[in-house]
Amino acid sequence: MSLSLIFELSIWITSVCGVLVALWLTWRAGKQRDLSALAGFAVMMALWCFGHLALFHGYQSLGMVLLLANPLMPTFFLHFALLFVNEGRACRPWLTAMTRHIPWIYITSIGVTLYSIWVNAGATIRLMDDRPFFVFTESGALNLGYTVLIGVLAHAVLLLGWRHHSGNKRRSILAMFGVGAWGLLLATSFVFPSFGIDVFPYPMLLLPSYLLLLVYGVVRYQILAVNRFANRALLALVMMLLVLCVIAVLGVFSGRVGLEALTNVPIWQLWLYSLVVLLMAALVYPTVRRITERLVFPGAVLNEQVLDTWSRQLNLADSWTQLVSDGEALLRRQLGQTVTIKLPNDTAPSGLHLCIEQGDIGWSAHVEKTDDLSPGMRLNLEVFGSLFASSCAALERSLALAEAERKRLDEQHLVELGSLSASMAHELRNPLNIISMAAYNAPEETRKHIKDQLARADRLVGDMLVYSGKLSLQYQRVPIKSLVSSVLTTLSTEQVSIDIQVEDTLQIDADSHRLQQVFINLIDNGLAYVRNLERGAMCVEAYLDSGRFVCRIHNNGPQLDDVLTQDELFRPFVSKRRGGNGLGLAIVKRIVDAHGGTIVHRSDCGWPVTFEVTLPPDNTEGDV
């Protein structure tokens, strides 16, 4: 094959690649104006190559027009560079102005092209098997100089973008610089004949690589499909070169090992046959791989799409119940049979199940009862178990963060409630005092009724302040029996039998004022239920148990509703007591919690109703 035919083949490939690249960029560009400008550059490259081909085949007028349109190539590239670079941190006023005036640069380039055609700025010389090759005349200096100027300006714009951009955009610009150096090397041989250098332009044989590398350098960080295509293309190229090397080695040594028939076959035919075999192998490989996977791992197929579906579905779960339900549904859909997922603390189910465990090193999974499973199903379960364990860890972290956020919001709400309560106490107590003074001259019965209601309102305000405010504990030695006796003197205990079972010497470390509030609220709460009974009775007992202070307040009133749980009983505003405000037991729990103790309701102590308070043996001063 002659050099002129090799050159013509290279130009043909560059032309076709230019058209295909332009069509592909136009399809992918959408609203990306920079890719549209790059598509224009690819079209001009294809037309420039067609100009060389037209000269080769006798169409001199058409070839000259296409080759003298050379300035439009760097103009399109300048347009692309301006759009690609002039955004974000690299945006500059003069670049914006140049982008706005880019139509005038196109008009100037068209004017230079028309002037070059008019003055016959191009000619041909006989080169390479006496075939015509383009050269610039003396009149073509303007065309060549203008083309070089626009190209330098475009690369200066890229240089500015490389200095001010970062990340993928900076890497794309760097790739364009590298490809630009490669294109400069190839284009150098194009102008050799114009300067009288009678050297065949060998570098132009690699022109197809310039256009493809330039486009790839621009869009590889923007379009994922380009990277997949480049990966496959590079793999195919490496395989072709490897086959070529193997064929060359066979051609040298086949005769020495007795394969004379193979030696007589031309190298290019062996290479072509090998490429056909390689292509056939690539076509049948996916089918053969699926068949072998079915043979080695019979059962459900496991691929990237299945793994992606598993991971995406499991990560959507926001509760343990939903996670288990989604996991079992995914396994049932994949394996065609029911597989139960067992979390820690769950009872082991019968049949096939995936056991999830949490240890010191994190979450893990293993399959139980796999004797009857095929290797493929066992592989599916093991891979799914690994993904499910990772999802368990992620869900655990997510729930912990949600709980921390809930507590933060609760604390913030209490702070806001405390401020509101303090403001409300100030605003309400003033009118309450005015009402009390205004009722001074009212009848005795009316005055007593108003006084009782004002006392109730005042206590409600005080309870809200206690519940929502900050508790500051001041520890001291508190004699329990004396404290209980003083509390009873402040309460109305008529017609109620009260038994105090507390030793005279019993003392504990606690906040005396707060502990008094605990006894007042618990005893008054019991009196409200037993005061109107025929034989109402209460009992207050207190003692030390292994250093812990235990106090039980019993009453023989009606038993509490079974529907109320321990947590609900001590929540604010859930009172069942007539005339109650729903804060008494909530305040008691808050004070007991501040002391580091516990309070529970019991019905197994021989009384219908018992509230048991337990405080730790050692208390230290603190704020809650």
mmCIF file of N, CA and C in Angstrom, residues 1 34 171 545 612:
data_model
loop_
_atom_site.group_PDB
_atom_site.id
_atom_site.type_symbol
_atom_site.label_atom_id
_atom_site.label_comp_id
_atom_site.label_asym_id
_atom_site.label_seq_id
_atom_site.Cartn_x
_atom_site.Cartn_y
_atom_site.Cartn_z
ATOM 1 N N MET A 1 0.857 -1.184 0.000
ATOM 2 C CA MET A 1 0.000 0.000 0.000
ATOM 3 C C MET A 1 0.896 1.238 0.000
ATOM 4 N N ASP A 34 -21.915 25.193 24.833
ATOM 5 C CA ASP A 34 -20.503 24.927 24.580
ATOM 6 C C ASP A 34 -20.321 23.661 23.756
ATOM 7 N N ARG A 171 -9.581 19.831 35.416
ATOM 8 C CA ARG A 171 -8.974 18.663 34.780
ATOM 9 C C ARG A 171 -9.323 18.582 33.296
ATOM 10 N N ASP A 545 -33.072 0.316 102.217
ATOM 11 C CA ASP A 545 -32.855 -1.034 101.705
ATOM 12 C C ASP A 545 -31.508 -1.047 100.988
ATOM 13 N N GLU A 612 -44.398 4.056 94.671
ATOM 14 C CA GLU A 612 -43.132 3.742 95.319
ATOM 15 C C GLU A 612 -42.034 4.644 94.773
#
